[in-house]
mmCIF file of C-alpha atoms in Angstrom:
data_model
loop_
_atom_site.group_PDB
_atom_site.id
_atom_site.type_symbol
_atom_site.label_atom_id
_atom_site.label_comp_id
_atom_site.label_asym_id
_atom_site.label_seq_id
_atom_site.Cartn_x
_atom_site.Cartn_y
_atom_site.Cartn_z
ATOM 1 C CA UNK O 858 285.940 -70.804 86.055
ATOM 2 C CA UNK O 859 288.345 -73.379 84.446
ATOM 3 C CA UNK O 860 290.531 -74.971 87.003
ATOM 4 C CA UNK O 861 292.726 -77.593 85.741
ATOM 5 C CA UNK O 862 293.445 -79.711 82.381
ATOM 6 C CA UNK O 863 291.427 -82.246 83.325
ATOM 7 C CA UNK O 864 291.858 -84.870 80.581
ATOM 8 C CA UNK O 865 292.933 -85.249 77.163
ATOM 9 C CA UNK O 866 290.783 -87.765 75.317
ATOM 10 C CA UNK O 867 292.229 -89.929 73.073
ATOM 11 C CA UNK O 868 290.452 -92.142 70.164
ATOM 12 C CA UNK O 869 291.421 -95.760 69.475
ATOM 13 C CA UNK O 870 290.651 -99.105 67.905
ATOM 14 C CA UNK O 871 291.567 -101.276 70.733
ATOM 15 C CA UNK O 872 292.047 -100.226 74.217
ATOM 16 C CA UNK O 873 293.819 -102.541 76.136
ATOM 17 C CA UNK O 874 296.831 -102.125 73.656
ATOM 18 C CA UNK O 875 296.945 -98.807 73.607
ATOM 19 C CA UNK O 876 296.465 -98.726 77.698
ATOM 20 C CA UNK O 877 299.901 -101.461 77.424
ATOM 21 C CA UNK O 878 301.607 -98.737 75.527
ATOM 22 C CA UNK O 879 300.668 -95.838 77.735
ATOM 23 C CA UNK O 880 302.168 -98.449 80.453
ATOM 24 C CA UNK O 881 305.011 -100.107 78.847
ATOM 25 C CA UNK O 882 306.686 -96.878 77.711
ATOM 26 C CA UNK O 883 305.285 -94.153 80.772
ATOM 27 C CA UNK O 884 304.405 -96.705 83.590
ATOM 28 C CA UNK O 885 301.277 -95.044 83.505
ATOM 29 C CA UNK O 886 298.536 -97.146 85.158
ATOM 30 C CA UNK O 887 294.522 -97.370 84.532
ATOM 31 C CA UNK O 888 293.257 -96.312 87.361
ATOM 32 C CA UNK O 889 289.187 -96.366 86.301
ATOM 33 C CA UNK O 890 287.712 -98.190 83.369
ATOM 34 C CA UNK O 891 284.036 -98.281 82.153
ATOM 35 C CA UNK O 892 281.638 -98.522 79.516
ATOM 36 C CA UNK O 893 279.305 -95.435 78.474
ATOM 37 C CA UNK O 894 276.593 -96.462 76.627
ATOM 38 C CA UNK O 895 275.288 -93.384 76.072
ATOM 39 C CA UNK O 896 278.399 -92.610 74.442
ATOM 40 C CA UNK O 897 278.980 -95.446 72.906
ATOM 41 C CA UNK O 898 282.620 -95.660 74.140
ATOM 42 C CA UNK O 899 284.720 -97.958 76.650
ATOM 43 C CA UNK O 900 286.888 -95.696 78.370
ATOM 44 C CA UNK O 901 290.143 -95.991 80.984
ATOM 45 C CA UNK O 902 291.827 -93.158 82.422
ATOM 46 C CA UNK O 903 295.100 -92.570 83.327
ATOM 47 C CA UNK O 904 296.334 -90.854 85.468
ATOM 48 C CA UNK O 905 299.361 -88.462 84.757
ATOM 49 C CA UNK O 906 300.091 -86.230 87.881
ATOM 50 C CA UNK O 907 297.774 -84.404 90.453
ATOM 51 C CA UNK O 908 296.270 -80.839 89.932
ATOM 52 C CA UNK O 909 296.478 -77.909 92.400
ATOM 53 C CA UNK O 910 292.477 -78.167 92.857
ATOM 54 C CA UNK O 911 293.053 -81.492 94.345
ATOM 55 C CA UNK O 912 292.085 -83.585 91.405
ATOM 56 C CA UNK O 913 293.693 -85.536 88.240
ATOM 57 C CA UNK O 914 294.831 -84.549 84.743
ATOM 58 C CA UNK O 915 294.683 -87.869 82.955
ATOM 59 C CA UNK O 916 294.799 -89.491 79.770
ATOM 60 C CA UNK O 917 291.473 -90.716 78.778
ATOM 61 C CA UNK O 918 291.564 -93.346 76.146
ATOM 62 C CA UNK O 919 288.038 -93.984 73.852
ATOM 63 C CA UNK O 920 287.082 -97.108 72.138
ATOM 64 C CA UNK O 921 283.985 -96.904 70.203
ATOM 65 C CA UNK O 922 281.412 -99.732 71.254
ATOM 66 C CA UNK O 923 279.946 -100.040 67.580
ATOM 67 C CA UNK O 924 280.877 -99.041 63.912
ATOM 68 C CA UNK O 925 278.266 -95.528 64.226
ATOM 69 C CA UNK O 926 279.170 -94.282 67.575
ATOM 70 C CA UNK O 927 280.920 -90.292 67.216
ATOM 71 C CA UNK O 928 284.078 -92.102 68.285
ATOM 72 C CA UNK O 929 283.595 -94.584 65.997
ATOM 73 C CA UNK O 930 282.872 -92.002 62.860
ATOM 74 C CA UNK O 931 286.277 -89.913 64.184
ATOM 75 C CA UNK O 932 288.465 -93.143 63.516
ATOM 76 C CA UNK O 933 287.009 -93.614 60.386
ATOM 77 C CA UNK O 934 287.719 -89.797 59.511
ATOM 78 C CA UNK O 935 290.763 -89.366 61.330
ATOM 79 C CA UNK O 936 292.539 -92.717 62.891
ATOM 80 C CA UNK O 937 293.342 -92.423 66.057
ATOM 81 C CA UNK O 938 294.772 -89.285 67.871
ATOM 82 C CA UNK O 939 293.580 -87.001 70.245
ATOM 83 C CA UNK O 940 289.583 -86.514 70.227
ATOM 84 C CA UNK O 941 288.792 -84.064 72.510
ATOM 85 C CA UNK O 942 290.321 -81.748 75.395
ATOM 86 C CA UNK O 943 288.637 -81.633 79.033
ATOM 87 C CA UNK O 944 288.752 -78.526 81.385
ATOM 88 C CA UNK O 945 287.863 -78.887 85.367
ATOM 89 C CA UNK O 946 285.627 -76.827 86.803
ATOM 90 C CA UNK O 947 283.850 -76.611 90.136
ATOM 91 C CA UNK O 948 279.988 -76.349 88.390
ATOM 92 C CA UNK O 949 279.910 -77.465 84.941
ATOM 93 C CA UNK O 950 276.210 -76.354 84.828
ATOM 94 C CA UNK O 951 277.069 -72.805 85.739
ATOM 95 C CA UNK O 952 280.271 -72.616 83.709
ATOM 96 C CA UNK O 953 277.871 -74.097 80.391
ATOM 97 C CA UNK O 954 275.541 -71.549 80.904
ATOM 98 C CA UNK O 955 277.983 -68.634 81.163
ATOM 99 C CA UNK O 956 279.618 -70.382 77.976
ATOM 100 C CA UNK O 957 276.777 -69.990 76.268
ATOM 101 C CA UNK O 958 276.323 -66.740 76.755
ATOM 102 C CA UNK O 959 279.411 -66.076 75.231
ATOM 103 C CA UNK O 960 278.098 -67.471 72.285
ATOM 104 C CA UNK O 961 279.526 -70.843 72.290
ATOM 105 C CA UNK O 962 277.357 -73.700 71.618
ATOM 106 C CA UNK O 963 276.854 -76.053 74.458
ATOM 107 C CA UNK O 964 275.978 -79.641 73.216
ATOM 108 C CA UNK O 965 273.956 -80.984 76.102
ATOM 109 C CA UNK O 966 271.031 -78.481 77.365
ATOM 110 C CA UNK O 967 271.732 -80.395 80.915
ATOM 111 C CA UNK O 968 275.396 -82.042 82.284
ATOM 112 C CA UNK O 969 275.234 -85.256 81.765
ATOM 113 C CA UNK O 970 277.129 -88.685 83.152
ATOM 114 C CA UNK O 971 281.236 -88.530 82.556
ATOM 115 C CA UNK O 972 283.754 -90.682 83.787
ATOM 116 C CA UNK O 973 283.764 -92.075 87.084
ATOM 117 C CA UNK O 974 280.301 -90.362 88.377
ATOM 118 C CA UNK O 975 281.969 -86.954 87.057
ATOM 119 C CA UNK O 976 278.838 -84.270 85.232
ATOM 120 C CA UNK O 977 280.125 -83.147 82.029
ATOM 121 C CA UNK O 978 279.229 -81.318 78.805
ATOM 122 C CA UNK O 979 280.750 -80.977 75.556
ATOM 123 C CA UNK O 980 280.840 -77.732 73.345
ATOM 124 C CA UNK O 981 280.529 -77.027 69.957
ATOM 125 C CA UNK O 982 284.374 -77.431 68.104
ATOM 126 C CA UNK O 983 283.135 -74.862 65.352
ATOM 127 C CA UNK O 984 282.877 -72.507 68.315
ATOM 128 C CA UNK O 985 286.078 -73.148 69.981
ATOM 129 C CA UNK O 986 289.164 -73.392 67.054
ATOM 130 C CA UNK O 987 288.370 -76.796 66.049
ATOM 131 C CA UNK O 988 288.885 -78.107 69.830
ATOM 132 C CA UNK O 989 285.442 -80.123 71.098
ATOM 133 C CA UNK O 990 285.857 -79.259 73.946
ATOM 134 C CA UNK O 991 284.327 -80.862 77.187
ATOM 135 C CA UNK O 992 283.909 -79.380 80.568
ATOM 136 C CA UNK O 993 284.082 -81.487 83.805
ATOM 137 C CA UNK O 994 283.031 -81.496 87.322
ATOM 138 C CA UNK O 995 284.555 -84.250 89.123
ATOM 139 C CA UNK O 996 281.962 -86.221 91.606
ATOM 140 C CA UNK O 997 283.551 -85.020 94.986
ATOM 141 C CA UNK O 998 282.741 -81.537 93.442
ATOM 142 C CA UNK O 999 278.963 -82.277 93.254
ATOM 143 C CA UNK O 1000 279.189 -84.474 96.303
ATOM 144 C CA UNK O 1001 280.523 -81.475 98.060
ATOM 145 C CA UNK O 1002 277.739 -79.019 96.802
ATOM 146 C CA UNK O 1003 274.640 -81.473 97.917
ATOM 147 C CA UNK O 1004 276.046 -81.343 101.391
ATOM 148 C CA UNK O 1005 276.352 -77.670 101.079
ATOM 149 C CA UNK O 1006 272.844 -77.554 99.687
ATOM 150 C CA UNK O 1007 271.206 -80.272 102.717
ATOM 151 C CA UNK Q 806 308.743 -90.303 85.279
ATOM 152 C CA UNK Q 807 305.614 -87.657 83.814
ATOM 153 C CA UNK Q 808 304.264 -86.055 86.201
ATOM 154 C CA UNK Q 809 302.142 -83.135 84.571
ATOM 155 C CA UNK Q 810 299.831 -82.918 81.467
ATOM 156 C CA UNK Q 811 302.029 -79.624 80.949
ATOM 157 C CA UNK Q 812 299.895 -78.006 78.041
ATOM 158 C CA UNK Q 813 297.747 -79.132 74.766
ATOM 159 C CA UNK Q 814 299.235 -77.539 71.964
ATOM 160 C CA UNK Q 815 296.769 -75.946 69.444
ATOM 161 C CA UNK Q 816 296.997 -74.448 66.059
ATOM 162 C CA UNK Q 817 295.605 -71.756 64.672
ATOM 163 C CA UNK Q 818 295.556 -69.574 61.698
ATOM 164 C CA UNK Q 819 295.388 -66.769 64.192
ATOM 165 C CA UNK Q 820 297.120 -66.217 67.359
ATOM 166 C CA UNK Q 821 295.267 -62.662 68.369
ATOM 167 C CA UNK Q 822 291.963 -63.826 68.002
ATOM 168 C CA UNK Q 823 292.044 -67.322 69.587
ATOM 169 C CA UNK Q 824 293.762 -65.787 72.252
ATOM 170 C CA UNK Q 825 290.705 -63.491 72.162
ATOM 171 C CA UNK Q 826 288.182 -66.100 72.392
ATOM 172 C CA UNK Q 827 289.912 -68.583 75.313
ATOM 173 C CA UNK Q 828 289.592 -65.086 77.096
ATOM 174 C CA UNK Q 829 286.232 -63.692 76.216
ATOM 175 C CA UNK Q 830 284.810 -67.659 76.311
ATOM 176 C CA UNK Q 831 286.797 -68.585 80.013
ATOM 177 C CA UNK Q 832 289.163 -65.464 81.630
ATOM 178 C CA UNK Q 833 292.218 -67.265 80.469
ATOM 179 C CA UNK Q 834 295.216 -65.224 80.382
ATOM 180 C CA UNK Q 835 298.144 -65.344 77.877
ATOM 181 C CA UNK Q 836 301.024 -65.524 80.306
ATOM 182 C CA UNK Q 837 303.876 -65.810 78.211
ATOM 183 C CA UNK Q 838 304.176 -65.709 74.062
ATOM 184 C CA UNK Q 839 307.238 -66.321 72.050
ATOM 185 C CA UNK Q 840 308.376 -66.657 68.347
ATOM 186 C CA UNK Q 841 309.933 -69.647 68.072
ATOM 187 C CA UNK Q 842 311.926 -69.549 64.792
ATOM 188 C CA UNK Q 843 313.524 -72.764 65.109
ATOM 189 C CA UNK Q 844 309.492 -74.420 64.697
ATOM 190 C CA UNK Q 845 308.196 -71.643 62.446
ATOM 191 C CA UNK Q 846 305.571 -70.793 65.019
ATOM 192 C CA UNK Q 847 304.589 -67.588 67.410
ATOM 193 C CA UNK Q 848 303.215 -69.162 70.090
ATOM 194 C CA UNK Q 849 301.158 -68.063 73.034
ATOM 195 C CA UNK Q 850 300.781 -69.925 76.892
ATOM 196 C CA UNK Q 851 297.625 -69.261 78.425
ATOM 197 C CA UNK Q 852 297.430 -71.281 82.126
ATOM 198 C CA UNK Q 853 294.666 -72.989 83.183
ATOM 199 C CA UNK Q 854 295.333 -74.196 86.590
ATOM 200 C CA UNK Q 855 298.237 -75.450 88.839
ATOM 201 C CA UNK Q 856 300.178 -78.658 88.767
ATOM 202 C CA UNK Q 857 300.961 -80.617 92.039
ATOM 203 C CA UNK Q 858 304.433 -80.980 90.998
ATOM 204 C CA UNK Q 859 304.737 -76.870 91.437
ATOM 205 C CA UNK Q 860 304.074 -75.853 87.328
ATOM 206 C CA UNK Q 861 301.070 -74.895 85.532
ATOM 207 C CA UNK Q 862 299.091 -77.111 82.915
ATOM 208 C CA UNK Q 863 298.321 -74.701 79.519
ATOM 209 C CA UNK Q 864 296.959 -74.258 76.479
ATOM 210 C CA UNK Q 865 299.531 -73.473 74.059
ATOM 211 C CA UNK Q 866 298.708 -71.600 70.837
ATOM 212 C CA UNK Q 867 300.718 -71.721 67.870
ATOM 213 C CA UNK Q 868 300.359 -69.714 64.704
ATOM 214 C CA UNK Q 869 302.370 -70.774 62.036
ATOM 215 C CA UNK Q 870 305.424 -68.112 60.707
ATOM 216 C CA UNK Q 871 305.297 -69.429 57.213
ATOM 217 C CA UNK Q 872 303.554 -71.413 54.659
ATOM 218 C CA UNK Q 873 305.613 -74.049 54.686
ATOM 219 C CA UNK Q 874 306.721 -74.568 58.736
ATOM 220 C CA UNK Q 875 305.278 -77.731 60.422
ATOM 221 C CA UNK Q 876 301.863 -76.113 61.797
ATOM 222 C CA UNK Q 877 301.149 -74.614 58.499
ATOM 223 C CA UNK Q 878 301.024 -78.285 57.543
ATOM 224 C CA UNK Q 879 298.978 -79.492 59.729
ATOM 225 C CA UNK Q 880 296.449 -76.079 59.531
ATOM 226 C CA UNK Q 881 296.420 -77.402 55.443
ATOM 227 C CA UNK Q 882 295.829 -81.144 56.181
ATOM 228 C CA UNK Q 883 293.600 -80.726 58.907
ATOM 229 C CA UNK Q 884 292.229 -77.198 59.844
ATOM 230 C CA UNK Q 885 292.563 -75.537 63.463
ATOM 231 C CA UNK Q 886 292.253 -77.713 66.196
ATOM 232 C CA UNK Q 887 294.898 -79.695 68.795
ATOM 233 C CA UNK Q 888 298.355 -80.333 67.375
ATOM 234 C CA UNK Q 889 299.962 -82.312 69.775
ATOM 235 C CA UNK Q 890 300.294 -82.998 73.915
ATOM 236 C CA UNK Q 891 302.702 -82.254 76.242
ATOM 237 C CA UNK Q 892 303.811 -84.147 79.279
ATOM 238 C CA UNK Q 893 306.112 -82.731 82.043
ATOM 239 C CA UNK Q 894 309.190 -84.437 83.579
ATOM 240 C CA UNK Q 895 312.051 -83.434 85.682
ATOM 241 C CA UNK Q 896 314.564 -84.307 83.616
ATOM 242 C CA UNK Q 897 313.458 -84.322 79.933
ATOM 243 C CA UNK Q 898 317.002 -86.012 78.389
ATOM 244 C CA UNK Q 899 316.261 -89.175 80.789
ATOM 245 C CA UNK Q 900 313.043 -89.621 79.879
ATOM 246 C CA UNK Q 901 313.718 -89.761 76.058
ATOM 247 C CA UNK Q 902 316.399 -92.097 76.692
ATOM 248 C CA UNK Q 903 314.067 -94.177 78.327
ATOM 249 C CA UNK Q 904 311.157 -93.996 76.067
ATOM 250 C CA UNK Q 905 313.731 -94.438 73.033
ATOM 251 C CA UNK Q 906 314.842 -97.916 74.098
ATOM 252 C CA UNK Q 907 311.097 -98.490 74.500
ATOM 253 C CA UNK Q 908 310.694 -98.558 70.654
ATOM 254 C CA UNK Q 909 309.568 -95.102 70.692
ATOM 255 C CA UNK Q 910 310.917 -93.078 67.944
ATOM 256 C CA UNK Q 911 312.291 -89.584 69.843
ATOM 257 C CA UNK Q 912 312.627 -87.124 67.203
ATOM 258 C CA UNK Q 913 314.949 -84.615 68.359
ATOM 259 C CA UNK Q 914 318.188 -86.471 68.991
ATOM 260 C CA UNK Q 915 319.443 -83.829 71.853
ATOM 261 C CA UNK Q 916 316.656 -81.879 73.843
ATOM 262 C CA UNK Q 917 315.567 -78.671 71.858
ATOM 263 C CA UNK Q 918 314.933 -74.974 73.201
ATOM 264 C CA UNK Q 919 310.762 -74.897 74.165
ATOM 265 C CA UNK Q 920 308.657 -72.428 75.599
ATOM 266 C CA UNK Q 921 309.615 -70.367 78.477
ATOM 267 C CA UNK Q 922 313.345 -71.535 78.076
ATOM 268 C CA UNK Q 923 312.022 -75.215 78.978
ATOM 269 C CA UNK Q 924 313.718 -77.684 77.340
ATOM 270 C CA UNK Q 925 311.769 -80.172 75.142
ATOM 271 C CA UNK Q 926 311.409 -83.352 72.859
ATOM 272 C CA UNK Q 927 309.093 -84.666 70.460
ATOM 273 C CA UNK Q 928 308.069 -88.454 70.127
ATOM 274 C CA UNK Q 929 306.866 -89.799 66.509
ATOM 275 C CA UNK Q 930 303.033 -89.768 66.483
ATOM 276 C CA UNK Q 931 302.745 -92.822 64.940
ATOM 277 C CA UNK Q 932 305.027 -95.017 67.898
ATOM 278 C CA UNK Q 933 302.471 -92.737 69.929
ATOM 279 C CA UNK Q 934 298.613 -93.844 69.145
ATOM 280 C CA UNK Q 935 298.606 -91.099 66.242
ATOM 281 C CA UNK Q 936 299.590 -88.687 69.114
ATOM 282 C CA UNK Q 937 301.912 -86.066 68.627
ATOM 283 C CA UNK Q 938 303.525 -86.219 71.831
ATOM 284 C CA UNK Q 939 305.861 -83.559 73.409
ATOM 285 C CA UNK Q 940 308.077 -84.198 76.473
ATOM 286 C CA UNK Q 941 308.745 -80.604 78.612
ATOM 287 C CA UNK Q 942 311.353 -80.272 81.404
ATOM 288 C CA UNK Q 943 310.224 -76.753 82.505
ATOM 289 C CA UNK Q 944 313.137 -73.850 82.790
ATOM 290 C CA UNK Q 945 313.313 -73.418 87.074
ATOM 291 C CA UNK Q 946 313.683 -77.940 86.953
ATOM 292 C CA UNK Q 947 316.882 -77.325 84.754
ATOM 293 C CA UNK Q 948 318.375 -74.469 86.771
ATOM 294 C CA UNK Q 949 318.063 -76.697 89.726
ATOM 295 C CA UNK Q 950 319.456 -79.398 88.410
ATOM 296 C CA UNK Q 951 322.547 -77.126 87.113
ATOM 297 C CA UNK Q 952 322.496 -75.496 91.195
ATOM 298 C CA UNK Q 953 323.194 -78.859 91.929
ATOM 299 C CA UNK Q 954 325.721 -79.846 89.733
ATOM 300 C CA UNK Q 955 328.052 -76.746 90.701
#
């Protein structure tokens, strides 16, 4: 169901400097970067070593895009620090709906865009020990299935 | 010089029954649980998926011993949720070093006893992007590197 840590999302107020520190001090490098609207967040993720499934677990760094985006509001609350945690799985849809059946709320009825083409969905921290938790299927995963399904 | 998200560390107010729930919610297993007296905690490793460098990426649990033990602190400040991250490395007394005369403050001066009999260090969240951040040199890496010492 869950097959790797696939990110751990971290909120902060500017990105570049805290991508220099995750470089200066790790030599970890950015190895996507984009802007999510939807969201409301800039984003760059770094990679930190390769998972058995054939992916990434990487540090994902958040910068809100304006003062009332969720990332945004979390600053305000918390400063910056981690913001969410992001398990891989092969079909986010199907893993959601199981999810929810175990009577955890899933925040978005259908996966929506992630990182780098990935489909994601978060759940409901009150239903998972404070974590807001996301779940991610990496874009070769879908890519994969489509073939499968042609 | 990482080359694992090793585990997300995440406090509770009750091992049992988050435990419970990461197994109900997603089939995770705990695979290992300690008391760690040294931290105050009981702490629980459930694994999520393989790491390409041979070890497992996992979400730690850690219920606090006593009122007044690090977690306990953060449960009162900020409720359940993540506590901290934790990056693998081969050799976890290097990579403080390293990190150290990188301005980061390392806050165990010699490598501590960790989960699992890994060896570990913890970096000052706020040199860290309001991180806690853990650095784990896993238990078989350590016993190699004594194998080759003899």
């Amino acid at each position: 169901m869950l097959t790797r840590i696939d990110h751990v999302g971290i909120a902060c107020h500017d990105l570049e400097a805290t991508a220099e520190f995750y470089r200066r001090v790790y030599g970890l490098e950015v190895a996507h970067e984009e802007v999510n609207e939807e969201q409301g967040v800039r984003e760059a993720m770094l990679r930190v070593g390769g998972t058995a499934d054939g992916h990434w677990a990487c540090v994902q760094l958040l910068q809100p895009l304006t003062d009332d985006s969720p990332v945004a509001k979390f600053l305000q609350r918390n400063g910056e620090g981690v913001h969410h945690v992001a398990f891989g799985t092969a079909d986010v849809a199907a893993t959601a709906e199981t999810v929810g059946q175990r009577g955890v709320r899933v925040l978005d009825p259908e996966p929506r865009h992630g990182t780098a083409g990935s489909r994601i969905t978060f759940l409901h921290p009150k239903d998972c020990g404070g974590v807001l938790t996301e779940l991610v299927e990496a874009a070769d995963d879908s890519a994969a299935k489509s073939e499968k399904t042609l």
